[in-house]
mmCIF file of C-alpha atoms in Angstrom:
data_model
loop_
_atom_site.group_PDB
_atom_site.id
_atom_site.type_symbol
_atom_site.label_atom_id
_atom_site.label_comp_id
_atom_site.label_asym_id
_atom_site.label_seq_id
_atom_site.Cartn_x
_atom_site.Cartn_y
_atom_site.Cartn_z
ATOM 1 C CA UNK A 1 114.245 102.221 134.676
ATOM 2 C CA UNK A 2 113.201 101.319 131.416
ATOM 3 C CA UNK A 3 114.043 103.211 127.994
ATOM 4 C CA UNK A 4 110.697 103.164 126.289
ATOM 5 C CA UNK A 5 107.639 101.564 127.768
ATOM 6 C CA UNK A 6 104.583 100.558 125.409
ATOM 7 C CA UNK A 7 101.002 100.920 127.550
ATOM 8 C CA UNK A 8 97.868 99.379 126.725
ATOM 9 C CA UNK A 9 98.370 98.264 123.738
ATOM 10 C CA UNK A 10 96.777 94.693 122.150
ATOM 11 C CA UNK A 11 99.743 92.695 121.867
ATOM 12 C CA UNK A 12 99.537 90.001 118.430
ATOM 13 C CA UNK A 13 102.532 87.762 118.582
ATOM 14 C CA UNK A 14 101.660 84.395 116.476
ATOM 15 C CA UNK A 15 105.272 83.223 117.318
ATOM 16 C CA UNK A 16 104.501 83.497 120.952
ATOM 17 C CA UNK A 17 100.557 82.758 120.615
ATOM 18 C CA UNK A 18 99.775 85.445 122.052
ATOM 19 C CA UNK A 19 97.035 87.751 121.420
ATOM 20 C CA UNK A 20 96.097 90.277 124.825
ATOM 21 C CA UNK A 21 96.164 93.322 126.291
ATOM 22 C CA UNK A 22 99.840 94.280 127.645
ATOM 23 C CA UNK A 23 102.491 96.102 127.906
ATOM 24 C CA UNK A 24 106.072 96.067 126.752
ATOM 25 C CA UNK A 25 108.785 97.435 128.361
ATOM 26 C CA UNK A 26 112.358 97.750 126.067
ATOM 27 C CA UNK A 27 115.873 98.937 127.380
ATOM 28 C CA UNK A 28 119.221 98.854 125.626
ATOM 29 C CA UNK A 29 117.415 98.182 122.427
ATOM 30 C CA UNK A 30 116.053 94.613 123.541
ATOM 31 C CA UNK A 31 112.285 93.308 124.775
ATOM 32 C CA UNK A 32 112.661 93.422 128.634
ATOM 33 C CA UNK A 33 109.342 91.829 129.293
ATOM 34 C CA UNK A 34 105.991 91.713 127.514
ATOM 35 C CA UNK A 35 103.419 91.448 130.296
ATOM 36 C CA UNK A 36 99.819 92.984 132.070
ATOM 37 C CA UNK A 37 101.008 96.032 133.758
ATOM 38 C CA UNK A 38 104.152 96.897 134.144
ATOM 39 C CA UNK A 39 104.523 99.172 136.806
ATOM 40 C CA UNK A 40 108.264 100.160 136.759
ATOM 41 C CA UNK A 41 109.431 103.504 135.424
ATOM 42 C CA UNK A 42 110.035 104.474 131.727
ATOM 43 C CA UNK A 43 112.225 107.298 129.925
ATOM 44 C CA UNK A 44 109.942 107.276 127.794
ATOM 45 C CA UNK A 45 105.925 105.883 128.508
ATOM 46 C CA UNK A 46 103.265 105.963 125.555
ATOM 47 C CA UNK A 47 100.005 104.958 125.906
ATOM 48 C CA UNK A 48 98.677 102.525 122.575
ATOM 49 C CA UNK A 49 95.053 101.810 123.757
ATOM 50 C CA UNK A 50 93.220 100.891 120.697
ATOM 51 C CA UNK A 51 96.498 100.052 118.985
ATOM 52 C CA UNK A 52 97.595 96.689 118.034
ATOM 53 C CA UNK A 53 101.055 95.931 119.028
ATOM 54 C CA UNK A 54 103.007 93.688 116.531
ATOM 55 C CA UNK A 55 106.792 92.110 115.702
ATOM 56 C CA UNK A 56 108.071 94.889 113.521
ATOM 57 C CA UNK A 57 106.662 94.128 109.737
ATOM 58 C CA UNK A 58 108.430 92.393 107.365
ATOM 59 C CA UNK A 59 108.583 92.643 103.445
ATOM 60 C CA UNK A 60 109.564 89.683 102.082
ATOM 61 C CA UNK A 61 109.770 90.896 98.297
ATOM 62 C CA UNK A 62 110.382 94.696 97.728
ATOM 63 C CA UNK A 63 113.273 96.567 95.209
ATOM 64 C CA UNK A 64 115.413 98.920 97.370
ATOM 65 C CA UNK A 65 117.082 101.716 95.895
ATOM 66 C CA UNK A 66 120.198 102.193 94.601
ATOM 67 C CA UNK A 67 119.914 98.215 93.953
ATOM 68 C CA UNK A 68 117.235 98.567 91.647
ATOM 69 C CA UNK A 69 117.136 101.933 89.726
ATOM 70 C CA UNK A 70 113.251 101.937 90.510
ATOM 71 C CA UNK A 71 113.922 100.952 93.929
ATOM 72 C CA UNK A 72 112.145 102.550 96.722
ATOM 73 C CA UNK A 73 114.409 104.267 99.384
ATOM 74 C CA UNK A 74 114.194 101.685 102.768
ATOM 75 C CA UNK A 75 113.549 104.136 105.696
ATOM 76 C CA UNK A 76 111.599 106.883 104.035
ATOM 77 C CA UNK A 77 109.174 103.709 102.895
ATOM 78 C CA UNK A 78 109.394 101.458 105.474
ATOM 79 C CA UNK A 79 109.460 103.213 108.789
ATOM 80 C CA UNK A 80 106.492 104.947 108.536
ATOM 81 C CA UNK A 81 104.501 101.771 107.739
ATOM 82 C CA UNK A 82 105.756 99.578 110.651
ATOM 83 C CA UNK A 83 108.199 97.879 108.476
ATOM 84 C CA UNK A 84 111.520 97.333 110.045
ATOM 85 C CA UNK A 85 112.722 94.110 107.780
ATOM 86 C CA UNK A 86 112.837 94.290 104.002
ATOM 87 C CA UNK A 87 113.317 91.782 101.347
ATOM 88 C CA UNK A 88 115.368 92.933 98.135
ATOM 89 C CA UNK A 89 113.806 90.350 95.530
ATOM 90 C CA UNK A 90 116.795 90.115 93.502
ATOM 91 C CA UNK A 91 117.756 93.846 92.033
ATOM 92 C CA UNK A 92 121.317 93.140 92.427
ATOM 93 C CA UNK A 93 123.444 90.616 90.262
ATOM 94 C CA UNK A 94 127.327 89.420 90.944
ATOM 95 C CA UNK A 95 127.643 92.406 88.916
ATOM 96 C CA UNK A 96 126.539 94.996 90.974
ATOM 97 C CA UNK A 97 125.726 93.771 94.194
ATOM 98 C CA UNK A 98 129.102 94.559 96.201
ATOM 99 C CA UNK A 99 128.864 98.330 94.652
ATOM 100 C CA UNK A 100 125.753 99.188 96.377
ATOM 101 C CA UNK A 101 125.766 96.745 99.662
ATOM 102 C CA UNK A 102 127.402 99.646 101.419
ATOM 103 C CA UNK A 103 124.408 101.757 100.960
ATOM 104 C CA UNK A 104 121.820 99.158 102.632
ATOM 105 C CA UNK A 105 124.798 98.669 105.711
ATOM 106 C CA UNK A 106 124.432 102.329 106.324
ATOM 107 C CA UNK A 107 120.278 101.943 106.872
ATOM 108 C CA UNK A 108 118.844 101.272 110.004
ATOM 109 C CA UNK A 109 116.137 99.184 107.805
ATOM 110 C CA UNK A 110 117.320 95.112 108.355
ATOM 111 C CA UNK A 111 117.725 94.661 104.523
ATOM 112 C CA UNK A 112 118.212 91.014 103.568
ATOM 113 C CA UNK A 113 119.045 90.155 99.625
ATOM 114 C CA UNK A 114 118.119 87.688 96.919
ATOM 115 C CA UNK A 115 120.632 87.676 94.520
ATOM 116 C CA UNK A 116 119.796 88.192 91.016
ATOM 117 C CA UNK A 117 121.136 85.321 89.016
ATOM 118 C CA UNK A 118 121.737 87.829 86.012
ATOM 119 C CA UNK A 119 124.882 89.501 86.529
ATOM 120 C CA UNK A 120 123.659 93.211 86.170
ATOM 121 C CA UNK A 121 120.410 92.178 87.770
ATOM 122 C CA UNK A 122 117.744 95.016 87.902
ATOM 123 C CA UNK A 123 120.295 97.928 87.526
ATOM 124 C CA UNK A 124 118.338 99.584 84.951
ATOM 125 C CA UNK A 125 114.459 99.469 84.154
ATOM 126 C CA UNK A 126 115.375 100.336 80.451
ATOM 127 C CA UNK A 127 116.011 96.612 79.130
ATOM 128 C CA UNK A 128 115.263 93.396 80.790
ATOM 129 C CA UNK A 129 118.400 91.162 82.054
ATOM 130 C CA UNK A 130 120.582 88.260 80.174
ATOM 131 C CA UNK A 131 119.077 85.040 81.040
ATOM 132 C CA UNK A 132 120.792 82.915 78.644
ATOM 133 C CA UNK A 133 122.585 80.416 81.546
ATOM 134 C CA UNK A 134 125.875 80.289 79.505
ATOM 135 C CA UNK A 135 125.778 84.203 80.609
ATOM 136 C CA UNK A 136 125.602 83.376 84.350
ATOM 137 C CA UNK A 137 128.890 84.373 86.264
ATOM 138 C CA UNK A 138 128.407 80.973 88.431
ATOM 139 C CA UNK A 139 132.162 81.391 90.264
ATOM 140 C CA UNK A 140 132.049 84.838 91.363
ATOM 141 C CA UNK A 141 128.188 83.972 92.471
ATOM 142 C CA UNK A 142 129.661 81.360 94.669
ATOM 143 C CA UNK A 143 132.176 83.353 96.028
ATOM 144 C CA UNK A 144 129.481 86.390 97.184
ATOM 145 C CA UNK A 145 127.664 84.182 99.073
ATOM 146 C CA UNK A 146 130.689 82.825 100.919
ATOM 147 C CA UNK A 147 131.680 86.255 101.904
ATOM 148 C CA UNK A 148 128.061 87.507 102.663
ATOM 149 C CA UNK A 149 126.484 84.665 104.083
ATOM 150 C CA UNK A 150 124.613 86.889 106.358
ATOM 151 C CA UNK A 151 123.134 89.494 103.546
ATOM 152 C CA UNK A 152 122.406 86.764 100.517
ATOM 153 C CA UNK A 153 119.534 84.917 101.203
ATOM 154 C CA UNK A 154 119.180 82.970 97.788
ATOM 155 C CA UNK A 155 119.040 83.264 94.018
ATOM 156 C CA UNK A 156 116.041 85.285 92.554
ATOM 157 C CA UNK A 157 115.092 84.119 88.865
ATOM 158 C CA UNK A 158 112.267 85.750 86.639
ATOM 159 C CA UNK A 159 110.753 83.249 84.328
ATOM 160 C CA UNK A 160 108.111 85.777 82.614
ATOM 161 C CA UNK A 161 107.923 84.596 78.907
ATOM 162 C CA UNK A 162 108.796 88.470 77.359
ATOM 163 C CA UNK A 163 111.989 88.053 79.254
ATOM 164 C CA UNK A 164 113.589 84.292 78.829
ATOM 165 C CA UNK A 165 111.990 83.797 75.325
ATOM 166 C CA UNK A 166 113.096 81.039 73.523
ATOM 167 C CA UNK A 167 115.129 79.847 76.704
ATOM 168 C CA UNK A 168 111.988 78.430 78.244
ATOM 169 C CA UNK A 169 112.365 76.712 81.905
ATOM 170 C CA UNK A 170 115.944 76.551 81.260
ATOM 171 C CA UNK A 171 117.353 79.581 83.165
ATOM 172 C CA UNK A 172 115.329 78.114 86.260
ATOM 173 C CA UNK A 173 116.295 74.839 86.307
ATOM 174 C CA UNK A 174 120.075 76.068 85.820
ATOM 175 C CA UNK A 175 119.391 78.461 88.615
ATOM 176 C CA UNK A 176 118.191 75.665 90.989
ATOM 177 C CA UNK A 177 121.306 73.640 90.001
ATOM 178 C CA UNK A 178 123.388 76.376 91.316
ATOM 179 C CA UNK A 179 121.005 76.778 94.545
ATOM 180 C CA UNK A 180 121.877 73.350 95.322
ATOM 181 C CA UNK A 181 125.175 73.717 95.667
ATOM 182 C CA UNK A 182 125.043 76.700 97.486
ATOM 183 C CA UNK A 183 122.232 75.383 99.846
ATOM 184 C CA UNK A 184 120.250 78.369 99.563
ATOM 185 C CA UNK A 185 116.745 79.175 98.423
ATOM 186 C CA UNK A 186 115.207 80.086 95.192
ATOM 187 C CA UNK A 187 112.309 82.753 94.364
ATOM 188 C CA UNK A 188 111.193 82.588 91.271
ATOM 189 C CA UNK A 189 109.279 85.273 89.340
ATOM 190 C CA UNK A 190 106.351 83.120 87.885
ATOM 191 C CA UNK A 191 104.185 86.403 86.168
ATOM 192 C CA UNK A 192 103.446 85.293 82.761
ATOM 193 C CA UNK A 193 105.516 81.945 82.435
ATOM 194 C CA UNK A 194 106.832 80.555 79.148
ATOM 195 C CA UNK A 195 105.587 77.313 79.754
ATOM 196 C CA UNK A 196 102.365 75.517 81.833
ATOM 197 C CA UNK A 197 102.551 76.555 85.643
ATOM 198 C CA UNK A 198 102.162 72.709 86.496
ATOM 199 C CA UNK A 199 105.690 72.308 84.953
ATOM 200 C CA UNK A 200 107.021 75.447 86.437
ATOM 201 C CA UNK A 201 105.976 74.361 90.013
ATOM 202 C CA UNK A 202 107.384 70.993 89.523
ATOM 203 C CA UNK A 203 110.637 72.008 89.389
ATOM 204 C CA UNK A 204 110.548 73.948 93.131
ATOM 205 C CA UNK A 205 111.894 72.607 96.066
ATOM 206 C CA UNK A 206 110.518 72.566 99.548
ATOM 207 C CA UNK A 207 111.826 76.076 100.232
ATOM 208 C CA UNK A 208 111.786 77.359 96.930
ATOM 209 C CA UNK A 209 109.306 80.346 96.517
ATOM 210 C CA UNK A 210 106.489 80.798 93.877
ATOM 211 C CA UNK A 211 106.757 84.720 93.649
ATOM 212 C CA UNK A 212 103.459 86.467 91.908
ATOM 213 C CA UNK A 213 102.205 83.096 92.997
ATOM 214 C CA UNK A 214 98.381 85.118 92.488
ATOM 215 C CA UNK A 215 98.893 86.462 89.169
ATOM 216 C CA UNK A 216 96.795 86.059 85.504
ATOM 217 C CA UNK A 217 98.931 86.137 83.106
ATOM 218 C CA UNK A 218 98.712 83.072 80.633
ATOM 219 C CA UNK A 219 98.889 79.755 82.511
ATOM 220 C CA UNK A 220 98.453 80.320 86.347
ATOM 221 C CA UNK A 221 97.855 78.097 89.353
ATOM 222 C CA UNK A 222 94.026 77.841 88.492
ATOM 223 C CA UNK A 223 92.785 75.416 86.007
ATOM 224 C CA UNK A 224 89.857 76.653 83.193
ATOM 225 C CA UNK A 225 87.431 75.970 85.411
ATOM 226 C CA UNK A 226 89.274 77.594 88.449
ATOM 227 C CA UNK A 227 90.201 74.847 90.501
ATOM 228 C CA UNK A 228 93.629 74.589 91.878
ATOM 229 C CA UNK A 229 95.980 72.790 89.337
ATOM 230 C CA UNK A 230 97.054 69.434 91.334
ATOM 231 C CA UNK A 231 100.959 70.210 90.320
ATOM 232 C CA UNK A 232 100.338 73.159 92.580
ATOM 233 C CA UNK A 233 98.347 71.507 95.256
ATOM 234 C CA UNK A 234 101.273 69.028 95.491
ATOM 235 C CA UNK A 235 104.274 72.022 95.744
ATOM 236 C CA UNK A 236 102.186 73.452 98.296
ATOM 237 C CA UNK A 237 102.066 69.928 100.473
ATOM 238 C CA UNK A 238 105.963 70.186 99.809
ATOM 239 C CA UNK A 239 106.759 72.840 101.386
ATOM 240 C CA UNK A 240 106.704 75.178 98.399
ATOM 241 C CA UNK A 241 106.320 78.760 99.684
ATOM 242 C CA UNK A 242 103.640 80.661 97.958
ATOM 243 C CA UNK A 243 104.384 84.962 98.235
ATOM 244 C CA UNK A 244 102.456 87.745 97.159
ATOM 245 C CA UNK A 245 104.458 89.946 95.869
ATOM 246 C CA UNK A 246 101.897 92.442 94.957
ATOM 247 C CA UNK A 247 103.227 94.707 92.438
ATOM 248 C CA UNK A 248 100.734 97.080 90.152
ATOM 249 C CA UNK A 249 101.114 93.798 87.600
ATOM 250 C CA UNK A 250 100.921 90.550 89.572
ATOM 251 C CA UNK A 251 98.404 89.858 91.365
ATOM 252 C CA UNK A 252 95.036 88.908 90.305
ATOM 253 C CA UNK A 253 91.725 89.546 92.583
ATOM 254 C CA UNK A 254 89.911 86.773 90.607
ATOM 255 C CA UNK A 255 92.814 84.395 91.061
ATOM 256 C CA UNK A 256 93.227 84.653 94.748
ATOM 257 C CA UNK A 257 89.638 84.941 95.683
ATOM 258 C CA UNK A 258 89.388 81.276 94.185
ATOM 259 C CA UNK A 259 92.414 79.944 95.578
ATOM 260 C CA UNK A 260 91.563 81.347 99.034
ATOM 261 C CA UNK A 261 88.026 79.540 98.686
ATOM 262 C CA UNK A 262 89.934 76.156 98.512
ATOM 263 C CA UNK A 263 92.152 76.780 101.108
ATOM 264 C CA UNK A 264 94.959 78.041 99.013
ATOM 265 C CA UNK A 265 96.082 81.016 101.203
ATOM 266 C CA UNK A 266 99.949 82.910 100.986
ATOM 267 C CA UNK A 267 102.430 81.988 103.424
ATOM 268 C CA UNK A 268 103.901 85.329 103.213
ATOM 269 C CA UNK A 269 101.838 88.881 102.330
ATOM 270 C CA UNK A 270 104.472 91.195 100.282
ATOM 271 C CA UNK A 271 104.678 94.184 97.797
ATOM 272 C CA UNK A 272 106.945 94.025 95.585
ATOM 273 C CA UNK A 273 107.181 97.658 95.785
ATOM 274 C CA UNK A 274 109.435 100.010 93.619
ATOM 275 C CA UNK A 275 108.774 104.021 92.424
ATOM 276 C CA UNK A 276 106.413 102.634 89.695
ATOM 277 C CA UNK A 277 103.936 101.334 92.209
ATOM 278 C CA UNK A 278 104.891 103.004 95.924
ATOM 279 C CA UNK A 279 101.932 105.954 96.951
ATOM 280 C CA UNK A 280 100.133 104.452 93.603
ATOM 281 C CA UNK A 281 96.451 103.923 93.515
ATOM 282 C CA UNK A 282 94.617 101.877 93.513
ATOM 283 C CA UNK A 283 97.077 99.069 93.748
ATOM 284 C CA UNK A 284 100.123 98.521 95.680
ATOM 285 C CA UNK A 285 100.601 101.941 97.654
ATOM 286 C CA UNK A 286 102.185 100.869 101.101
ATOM 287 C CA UNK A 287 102.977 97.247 103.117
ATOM 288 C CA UNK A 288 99.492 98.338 104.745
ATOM 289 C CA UNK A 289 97.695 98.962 101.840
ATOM 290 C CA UNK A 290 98.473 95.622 100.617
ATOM 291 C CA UNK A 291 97.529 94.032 104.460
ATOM 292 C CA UNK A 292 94.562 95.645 104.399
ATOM 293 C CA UNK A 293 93.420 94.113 101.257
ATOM 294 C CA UNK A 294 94.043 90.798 102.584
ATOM 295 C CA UNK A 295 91.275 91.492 105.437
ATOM 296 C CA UNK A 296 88.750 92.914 103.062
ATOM 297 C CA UNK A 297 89.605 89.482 101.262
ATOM 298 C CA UNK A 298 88.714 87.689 104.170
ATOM 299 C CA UNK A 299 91.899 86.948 105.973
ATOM 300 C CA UNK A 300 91.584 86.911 110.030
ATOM 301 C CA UNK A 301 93.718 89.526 111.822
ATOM 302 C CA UNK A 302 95.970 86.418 112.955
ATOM 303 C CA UNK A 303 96.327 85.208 109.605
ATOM 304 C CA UNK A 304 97.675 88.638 108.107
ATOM 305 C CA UNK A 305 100.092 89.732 110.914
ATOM 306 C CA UNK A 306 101.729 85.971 110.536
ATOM 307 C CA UNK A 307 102.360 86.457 107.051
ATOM 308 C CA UNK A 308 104.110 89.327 107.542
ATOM 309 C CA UNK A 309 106.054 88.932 110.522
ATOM 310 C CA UNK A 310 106.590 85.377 111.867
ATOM 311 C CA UNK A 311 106.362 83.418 108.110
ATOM 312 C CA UNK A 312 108.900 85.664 106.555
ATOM 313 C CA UNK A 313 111.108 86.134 109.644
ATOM 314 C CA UNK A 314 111.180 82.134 109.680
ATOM 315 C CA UNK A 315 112.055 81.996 106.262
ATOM 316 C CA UNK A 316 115.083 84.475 106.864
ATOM 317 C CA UNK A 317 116.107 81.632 109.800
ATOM 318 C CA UNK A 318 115.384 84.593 112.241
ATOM 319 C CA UNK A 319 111.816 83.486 113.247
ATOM 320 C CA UNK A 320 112.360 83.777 116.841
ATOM 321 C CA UNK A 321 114.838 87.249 116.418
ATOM 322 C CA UNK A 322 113.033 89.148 113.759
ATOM 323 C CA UNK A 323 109.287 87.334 114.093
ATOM 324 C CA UNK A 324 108.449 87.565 117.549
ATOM 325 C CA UNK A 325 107.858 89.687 121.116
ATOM 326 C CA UNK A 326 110.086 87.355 123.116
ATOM 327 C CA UNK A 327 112.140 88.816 125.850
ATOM 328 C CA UNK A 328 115.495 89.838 124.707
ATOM 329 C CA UNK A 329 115.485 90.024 121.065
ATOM 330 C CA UNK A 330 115.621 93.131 119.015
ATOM 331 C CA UNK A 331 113.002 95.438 119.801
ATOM 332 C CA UNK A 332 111.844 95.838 116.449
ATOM 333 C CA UNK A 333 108.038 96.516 116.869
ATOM 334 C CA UNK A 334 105.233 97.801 114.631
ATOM 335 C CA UNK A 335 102.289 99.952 116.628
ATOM 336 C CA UNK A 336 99.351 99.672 114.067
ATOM 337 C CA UNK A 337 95.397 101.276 114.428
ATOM 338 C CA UNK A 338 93.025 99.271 112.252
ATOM 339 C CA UNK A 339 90.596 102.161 111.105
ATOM 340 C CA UNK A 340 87.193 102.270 110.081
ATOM 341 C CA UNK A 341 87.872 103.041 106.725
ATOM 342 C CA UNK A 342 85.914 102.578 103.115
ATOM 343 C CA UNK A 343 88.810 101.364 100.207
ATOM 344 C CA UNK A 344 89.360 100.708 97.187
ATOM 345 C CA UNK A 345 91.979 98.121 96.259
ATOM 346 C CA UNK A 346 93.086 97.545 92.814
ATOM 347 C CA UNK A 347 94.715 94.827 90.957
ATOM 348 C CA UNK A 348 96.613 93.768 87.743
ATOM 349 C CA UNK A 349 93.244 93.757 85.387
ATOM 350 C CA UNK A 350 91.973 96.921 86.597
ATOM 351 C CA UNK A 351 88.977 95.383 89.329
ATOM 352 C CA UNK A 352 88.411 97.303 91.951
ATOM 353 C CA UNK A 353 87.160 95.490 95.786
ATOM 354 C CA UNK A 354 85.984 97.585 98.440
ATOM 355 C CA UNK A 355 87.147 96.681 102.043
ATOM 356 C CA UNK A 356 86.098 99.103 105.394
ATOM 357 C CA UNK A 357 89.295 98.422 107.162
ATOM 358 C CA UNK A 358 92.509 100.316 106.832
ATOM 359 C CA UNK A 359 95.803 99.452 109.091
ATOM 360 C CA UNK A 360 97.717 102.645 109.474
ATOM 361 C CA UNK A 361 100.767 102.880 111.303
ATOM 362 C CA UNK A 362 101.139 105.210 114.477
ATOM 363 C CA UNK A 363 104.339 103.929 116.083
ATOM 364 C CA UNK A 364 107.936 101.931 114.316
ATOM 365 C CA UNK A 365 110.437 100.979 117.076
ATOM 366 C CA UNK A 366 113.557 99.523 115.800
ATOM 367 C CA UNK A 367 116.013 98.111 117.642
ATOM 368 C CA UNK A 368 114.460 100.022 120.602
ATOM 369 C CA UNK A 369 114.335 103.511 119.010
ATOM 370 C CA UNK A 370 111.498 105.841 118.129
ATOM 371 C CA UNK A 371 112.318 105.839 114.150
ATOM 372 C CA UNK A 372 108.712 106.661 113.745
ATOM 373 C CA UNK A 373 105.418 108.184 115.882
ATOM 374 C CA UNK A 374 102.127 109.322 114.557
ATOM 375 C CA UNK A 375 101.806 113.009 115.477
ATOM 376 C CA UNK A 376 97.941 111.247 116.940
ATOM 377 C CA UNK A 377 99.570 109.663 119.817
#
C-alpha cells in the first residue's frame, strides 16, 4: 500500500520528457512509480484532474529570513506556492552566515545559499554592504565552504553603481578570483552597473550567473536600438546563465519582450522575493505570479516549468534529485491549476501587461508529505 497516491493529474516532467496524463504513487517519502493507472491501494488517494503535476518548484534567487532582515519566512512563502527548493541570493556574509544556518536546518523548505562576499552581507536593509575587496574576509570564506559544502552554493556579488561607487568592476573580478579557487559559481547582481554591460558580461564564466539579467537601469543587455549587445550574445553561447530575479526593481517588460523576440530567453524564472515585494502588486507577489507573467509573455507551458524546476535543480548539481519525477527520488512535487484568469503584471518602470492565465497552487508534497492542499480539492 502506498502512502499518498496522486490521480489524474497531467504530469510535466522536462527532465524525464514527459508530458501525459498519470498518476504517481509515493511511499516512505520517495516517487514509487509515475505511470497510467495505478491501481494499487493508497493511505491517502487525491484526485488532480485538471491539475498539472510538476517537480516541486524551485526559486533560484529569493532572501530568506533571518538571513536577510527583509527576508521572507521559507514555508509560510513557499509551500503554499508549490515551492519546495529555495535559493538565498547571497543575504548572508562570513559574518553572519553560521549564526543563522541553524534556522534554515530546522525548515522543511530545501534552502541552498549563495554566500555574500561582504562579510555582514544583507543583515540589515538600512545601509548597503562594504565592497571595497581589501574588506573581504577571503580565509574564513574559504574555510565556510569547506565545512558546508553541501549548503554554499557560490559567491553572490552586487555590482549596482550606488553601491560599489568608485570601486567599479573591481569587487567582481576579485570575487571571481576567489570563485576560482573555490570552484564554485558566481551570481552577480548586474541592476544598474557602474560600467558598460558588455564589460560586465565579459568577465563571467560558463557557470557564472547574470542576476537582474532583464533589468533598465543605465547600460543593459540591449543596445540603443534594442538589439542584443554581441558581448552578451557571446556569454550566453558560453554557458553564461541568464536569471530573472524579478524583484519590484529589476526587471524590465520592455527589455525582455525584445530579448525574447531574438531568442534571448532566461534559463532560470526567479523572484528575488523579500517583505518589500512578497503579496505586492502589481509586481513580484508570489513564484506564480512571476510564472504566470512569463506565459502572458509568451513562454510555452514547457518552457516555464523547466526554468523553474529542472534548470535550477541542474544548476544546484541535483537535476535528477530535486528537478525531476523519476522513481525514487524525493517526492518533492508541486500540484498547480492554470486558471482562466485576467492580470495585471507590473514591472520596474511602472508598465502594466495583461495576461488571462494565472497558475495557482492546490497541492505542495515535500519529501512525500502533505505540507500544503487547496481547501478546492
Amino acid at each position: 500500500m502506498y502512502d499518498l497516491l496522486l490521480k489524474n493529474g497531467r504530469v510535466i516532467d522536462p527532465y524525464n520528457n514527459l508530458d501525459k496524463i498519470a498518476d504517481i504513487a509515493i511511499s516512505n517519502g520517495l516517487i514509487e512509480k509515475v505511470q497510467e493507472h495505478i491501481d494499487e491501494k493508497a493511505l491517502h488517494v487525491i484526485d488532480v484532474s485538471g491539475c498539472h503535476v510538476t517537480p516541486g518548484l524551485i526559486d533560484f534567487h529569493t532572501h530568506i529570513y533571518p538571513l536577510a532582515e527583509i527576508g521572507v519566512l521559507g514555508e509560510a512563502t513557499y509551500f503554499p506556492s508549490g515551492v519546495t527548493t529555495a535559493v538565498d541570493a547571497g543575504s548572508s556574509g562570513a559574518g553572519t552566515f553560521e549564526g543563522h544556518r541553524g534556522a534554515l536546518n530546522s525548515t522543511k523548505l530545501t534552502v541552498k545559499s549563495f554566500l555574500n562576499i561582504s562579510s555582514g552581507g544583507l543583515a540589515t536593509g538600512s545601509y548597503l554592504e562594504n565592497l571595497n575587496p581589501k574588506q573581504f574576509n577571503r580565509d574564513k570564506i574559504k574555510k565556510l565552504f569547506r565545512k558546508y559544502s553541501h549548503e554554499l552554493i557560490g559567491l553572490k556579488v552586487r555590482q549596482g553603481a550606488e553601491i560599489v561607487g568608485e570601486l567599479g568592476l573591481e569587487p567582481l573580478r576579485e570575487t571571481i578570483k576567489l570563485a576560482e579557487e573555490l570552484g564554485v559559481r558566481v551570481m552577480v547582481h548586474c541592476s544598474n552597473p557602474p560600467s558598460a554591460m558588455a564589460e560586465l558580461v565579459d568577465l563571467l564564466r560558463p557557470g557564472d550567473i547574470l542576476s537582474h539579467a532583464y533589468q533598465s537601469k543605465a547600460s543593459t543587455i540591449l543596445d540603443q536600438e534594442g538589439i542584443i549587445i554581441p558581448e552578451v550574445r557571446n556569454a550566453k553561447e558560453r554557458g553564461v546563465i541568464f536569471d530573472v530575479a524579478h524583484a519590484n526593481v529589476h526587471f524590465s517588460h520592455q527589455v525582455a519582450s525584445k530579448a525574447f523576440e531574438q531568442g534571448l530567453l532566461p534559463d532560470t524564472i526567479s523572484t528575488d522575493l523579500t517583505v518589500r515585494s512578497l503579496y505586492k502588486r502589481p509586481a513580484v507577489m508570489t513564484m506564480l505570479h512571476v510564472m504566470s507573467k512569463f506565459i502572458a509573455m509568451g513562454l510555452t507551458l514547457d518552457q516555464v516549468i523547466r526554468a523553474t524546476t529542472q534548470r535550477p535543480a541542474a544548476l544546484l548539481g541535483l537535476e535528477q534529485e530535486l528537478g525531476s519525477l523519476s522513481a525514487g527520488t524525493a517526492a518533492d512535487i508541486a500540484v498547480l491549476r492554470l486558471l482562466d484568469s485576467e492580470t495585471e503584471f507590473g514591472d520596474c518602470d511602472g508598465d502594466i501587461i495583461y495576461g488571462s492565465q494565472q497558475f495557482r497552487a492546490m497541492i505542495t508534497v515535500k519529501e512525500g508529505e502533505l505540507v500544503f492542499r487547496d481547501v478546492e480539492i
